[in-house]
Amino acid sequence: MKKSLARKITLSILAGAVLMSTSVVWAMDITNVAPPGSGDEWVVVGLGTYAPKVENSSDPSASNNKVVFTDTFIGPVNVHFAGGYSASGAVEKNTITIDGGTFDLDDKTIYGGLVENYTANASYNEVVISGVVAGSTFGAIYGGSADGDVEKNRVTLSAEYATYKRNIYGGDSVSSNAIGNTVTISGGTFNGTDQVVYGGISSGGNAGGDTADRGNKVIINGGTFSGTKVYGGHSVSGSAINNEVAISSVVNGSTFDDIYGGVAGGDAENNRVTLGAGNATYDGAVFGGYSSGSGAVEKNTVTISDGTFSNYVSGGYSYSGDAKGNTVTISGGKVNHTTVYGGYSNTGSAINNTVNISGTADLNSTVLYGGYLCINNSGISSGNVLNVGYDEGVDDVIGGTTVTGYKSWTNGRKVEGIQKFQKINFKNINWSDGDTVLEVENADLDGTTIGDISVIGGTVKDEEYMNLISANNITGTIDNANTDINVTVYQGVANKITLAGTLEQVDNNNGDDVIKLTIDDTVAANGITAEAPSNSGGVPGSSELNPQVLVIGESRTAATAFTNQGSELIETGLDALARD
């Protein structure tokens, strides 16, 4: 079709008609036809309209094509669909949209863009299913598929009455990289056997990349799921970096199997899983990052604010490499009869991993591990931290980390066990004399140090105490038992005061073993009322500037200097132009 003609063609052909044209929706192989064009939009409104698969050796690429279905499709058994197709050339910026009608396609495949046989790339292609009649079914869906790179392809599924029976792929590369592909789901039913939703998958290359925009994503904020697995990015043999899964809302009764931010045969780094759907049940395991080989598993995160979990949760897992700097944060939901690992290595080391707990998370039957090593593993478990309450923050471009929220653990809530933490911090305590912060059935504190302690609520008085940990059984002795320790008491916007306290480990033969904190500072003789700081920071006692104020001040100073420098450069440049 010549580009001078209208770009939008409305098709209303009787059932069974074959359109000899440039459209890349196909029902059968057609040869010796005119070369496929680019930039054409097909709006399919009639019954049984479909177009041939086109082979053209002189111009193998396909780009900027659009296929739109707005009515019921009836076609042959072997029909498949693609917004853009090529046997050997690049496929870019093609779209297939379904917005109306009834579809019975559970054994069919839909591609936004497809390179079928060669190592060309598929980029910026999209599948959109936004509206169908109840009872419509769909099979496998690919935003982009190729042997070469698949980059920035998208699948967007919002049709409430659509049912999906097979896997969903934002991008699928056989031998190269899957980069920046996205699946977004806000409606529909997903109930296929062993069904998986992939943001991006690569069999022979990498999934994701060094920056956040190169990571693959699955974003779910609606729909009904039945045992669905979800992978942000999956590389069979390469690395998985900066991939993400986020599930914020689903229909009541939805269940999921395994959830992975990033899975790799090699390194898995900076992958993220965020789960906040309160009516979802997760029967499978949850991993921020996972390596099935010897890859490094570093800086992956799992954040849980709601939902029900019955399998283990791990910030990062490596079969034979190291798990370093991974984080699990749990502020809500119910974690049943399971285990939470900051980092886990089968034969390597687990170093500097973190578990944060806050709010009303139900961990009654859960064991928390900082850095877990498999039995007979000769690796190292070190630097792993448990934060009972934590400071939530964001990275400031110039000044470092700025606190944006102060999260407290609800006093007296229980966990089944704590193990393999080299440091435990108790942050943002709501002070209550004689009360317990954390109840534990069994606590292994061998090699553990009690670290930072801060208070943001209640009134703190000299000689009052709280049990930081009360356990049915404590194994080992904390490294700083029977020593002095500082306690930071926040007083709202303006101040924070550092009080002296003492730590004791008390083994009670007829009761719980405890880690006891006693205030030992006459400054608090008349009581000091604690109050959470505002997010803008404040000035603590002893004229010591709050780090947040330093960040703001330094940022402004640096910004002013930068602006002044910029003004001088502009003036210099203008002078030079004037001289020219």
Coordinates of C-alpha atoms in Angstrom, one line a residue, residues 239-443:
S239 CA 22.2 -12.1 34.3
A240 CA 19.0 -10.6 35.6
I241 CA 19.3 -7.0 36.6
N242 CA 16.8 -4.3 37.6
N243 CA 13.7 -6.3 37.0
E244 CA 10.5 -5.8 39.0
V245 CA 7.2 -7.4 40.0
A246 CA 4.6 -5.2 41.7
I247 CA 1.2 -6.5 42.8
S248 CA -1.0 -3.9 44.4
S249 CA -4.6 -5.1 43.9
V250 CA -6.4 -8.3 42.7
V251 CA -9.9 -9.7 42.9
N252 CA -10.7 -11.5 46.2
G253 CA -9.6 -15.1 46.3
S254 CA -6.7 -14.7 43.8
T255 CA -3.8 -17.1 44.4
F256 CA -0.2 -17.0 43.1
D257 CA 2.5 -19.6 42.8
D258 CA 6.2 -18.5 42.8
I259 CA 7.0 -14.8 42.5
Y260 CA 10.5 -13.7 41.3
G261 CA 11.8 -10.2 40.7
G262 CA 14.7 -11.6 38.7
V263 CA 15.9 -15.1 38.0
A264 CA 19.2 -15.9 36.4
G265 CA 21.7 -18.6 35.6
G266 CA 24.3 -15.9 36.3
D267 CA 24.2 -12.7 38.5
A268 CA 20.9 -11.4 39.9
E269 CA 21.2 -7.8 41.0
N270 CA 18.8 -5.0 42.0
N271 CA 15.7 -6.9 41.3
R272 CA 12.5 -5.9 43.2
V273 CA 9.3 -7.5 44.4
T274 CA 6.6 -5.3 45.9
L275 CA 3.4 -7.1 47.2
G276 CA 0.5 -5.1 48.7
A277 CA -2.7 -6.9 47.6
G278 CA -4.5 -7.7 50.8
N279 CA -6.8 -10.3 49.3
A280 CA -4.1 -12.2 47.5
T281 CA -2.7 -15.6 48.7
Y282 CA 0.8 -16.6 47.8
D283 CA 1.3 -20.3 47.9
G284 CA 4.7 -20.3 46.2
A285 CA 8.0 -18.9 47.3
V286 CA 8.9 -15.2 46.8
F287 CA 12.4 -14.1 45.8
G288 CA 13.7 -10.7 45.1
G289 CA 16.7 -12.2 43.2
Y290 CA 17.5 -15.8 42.4
S291 CA 20.6 -17.4 40.7
S292 CA 20.5 -21.1 39.9
G293 CA 24.3 -21.1 39.3
S294 CA 27.3 -19.4 40.8
G295 CA 26.2 -15.8 40.1
A296 CA 26.4 -13.0 42.7
V297 CA 22.9 -12.2 44.1
E298 CA 23.1 -8.6 45.4
K299 CA 20.9 -5.7 46.4
N300 CA 17.6 -7.4 45.6
T301 CA 14.5 -6.5 47.6
V302 CA 11.2 -8.0 48.7
T303 CA 8.7 -5.5 50.2
I304 CA 5.4 -6.9 51.7
S305 CA 2.7 -4.7 53.0
D306 CA -0.3 -7.0 52.8
G307 CA -1.4 -10.5 51.6
T308 CA -1.2 -14.1 52.9
F309 CA 2.0 -16.1 52.5
S310 CA 2.5 -19.8 53.1
N311 CA 5.9 -20.4 51.6
Y312 CA 9.3 -18.9 52.2
V313 CA 10.4 -15.4 51.3
S314 CA 13.9 -14.4 50.4
G315 CA 15.5 -11.2 49.4
G316 CA 18.2 -13.1 47.5
Y317 CA 19.2 -16.7 46.8
S318 CA 22.3 -18.1 45.1
Y319 CA 22.9 -21.8 44.6
S320 CA 26.7 -21.6 44.6
G321 CA 27.5 -17.8 44.7
D322 CA 27.2 -15.2 47.4
A323 CA 24.1 -13.5 48.6
K324 CA 25.0 -9.9 49.6
G325 CA 23.1 -6.8 50.5
N326 CA 19.6 -8.2 49.9
T327 CA 16.6 -6.9 51.9
V328 CA 13.2 -8.2 53.0
T329 CA 10.8 -5.6 54.4
I330 CA 7.5 -6.7 56.0
S331 CA 5.1 -4.1 57.3
G332 CA 1.8 -6.0 57.1
G333 CA 0.1 -9.2 55.9
K334 CA 0.2 -12.7 57.3
V335 CA 3.2 -14.9 56.8
N336 CA 2.1 -18.4 57.8
H337 CA 4.3 -21.3 59.0
T338 CA 7.2 -20.3 56.9
T339 CA 10.7 -18.8 56.8
V340 CA 12.0 -15.4 55.8
Y341 CA 15.6 -15.0 54.6
G342 CA 17.4 -11.7 54.1
G343 CA 19.9 -13.7 52.0
Y344 CA 20.4 -17.4 51.4
S345 CA 23.3 -19.2 49.8
N346 CA 23.5 -23.0 49.3
T347 CA 27.3 -23.2 49.0
G348 CA 28.5 -19.6 49.1
S349 CA 28.3 -16.8 51.7
A350 CA 25.5 -14.6 53.0
I351 CA 26.7 -11.2 53.9
N352 CA 25.2 -7.8 54.8
N353 CA 21.6 -8.9 54.2
T354 CA 18.7 -7.2 56.1
V355 CA 15.2 -8.0 57.4
N356 CA 12.9 -5.1 58.4
I357 CA 9.7 -5.7 60.3
S358 CA 7.2 -3.1 61.3
G359 CA 3.5 -2.4 61.9
T360 CA 1.1 -5.2 62.5
A361 CA 2.7 -7.9 60.3
D362 CA 1.5 -11.3 61.5
L363 CA 4.7 -13.4 61.9
N364 CA 3.6 -15.6 64.7
S365 CA 4.7 -18.8 63.0
T366 CA 7.6 -17.4 61.0
V367 CA 11.3 -17.8 61.5
L368 CA 13.5 -14.9 60.5
Y369 CA 17.0 -15.5 59.2
G370 CA 19.5 -12.8 58.3
G371 CA 22.0 -14.7 56.3
Y372 CA 21.3 -18.4 55.9
L373 CA 23.9 -21.0 54.8
C374 CA 22.9 -24.5 53.8
I375 CA 24.0 -27.3 56.1
N376 CA 27.7 -28.2 55.7
N377 CA 28.3 -24.9 53.9
S378 CA 31.7 -23.6 54.7
G379 CA 30.8 -20.0 53.6
I380 CA 30.5 -17.0 55.9
S381 CA 27.4 -15.5 57.4
S382 CA 28.3 -11.9 58.5
G383 CA 27.0 -8.4 58.7
N384 CA 23.3 -9.4 58.6
V385 CA 20.9 -7.1 60.3
L386 CA 17.4 -7.3 61.8
N387 CA 15.6 -4.0 62.1
V388 CA 12.6 -4.2 64.5
G389 CA 11.1 -0.9 63.3
Y390 CA 13.1 1.0 60.7
D391 CA 13.6 4.4 59.1
E392 CA 12.1 4.5 55.6
G393 CA 14.2 6.6 53.2
V394 CA 14.9 7.8 49.7
D395 CA 18.3 8.6 48.2
D396 CA 18.9 12.3 47.8
V397 CA 20.8 13.1 44.6
I398 CA 23.4 15.3 46.4
G399 CA 23.2 14.7 50.2
G400 CA 22.6 11.0 50.7
T401 CA 19.6 9.3 52.3
T402 CA 16.7 11.4 53.6
V403 CA 14.3 9.8 56.0
T404 CA 10.7 9.9 54.7
G405 CA 9.0 7.8 57.4
Y406 CA 9.6 6.3 60.8
K407 CA 8.2 2.7 61.0
S408 CA 7.5 1.1 64.4
W409 CA 6.9 -2.5 65.3
T410 CA 3.8 -3.0 67.4
N411 CA 4.9 -3.9 71.0
G412 CA 4.3 -7.5 72.0
R413 CA 3.8 -9.0 68.5
K414 CA 5.5 -12.3 68.1
V415 CA 7.7 -14.2 65.7
E416 CA 8.5 -17.9 65.8
G417 CA 12.3 -17.5 65.7
I418 CA 15.3 -15.2 64.9
Q419 CA 18.6 -16.6 63.7
K420 CA 21.8 -15.7 61.9
F421 CA 21.6 -11.9 62.6
Q422 CA 24.9 -10.3 63.6
K423 CA 23.1 -7.1 64.6
I424 CA 19.6 -6.3 65.8
N425 CA 18.4 -2.7 65.9
F426 CA 15.2 -1.5 67.7
K427 CA 14.1 1.6 66.0
N428 CA 11.1 3.9 66.7
I429 CA 9.9 2.2 69.8
N430 CA 6.7 3.3 71.4
W431 CA 7.9 3.4 75.0
S432 CA 5.9 1.6 77.7
D433 CA 7.5 0.8 81.1
G434 CA 7.8 -2.9 81.7
D435 CA 6.4 -3.8 78.3
T436 CA 8.0 -6.1 75.6
V437 CA 8.9 -5.0 72.1
L438 CA 9.4 -8.4 70.4
E439 CA 8.1 -11.7 71.6
V440 CA 10.0 -14.7 70.2
E441 CA 9.6 -18.4 70.7
N442 CA 13.2 -19.3 70.0
A443 CA 16.1 -16.8 69.5

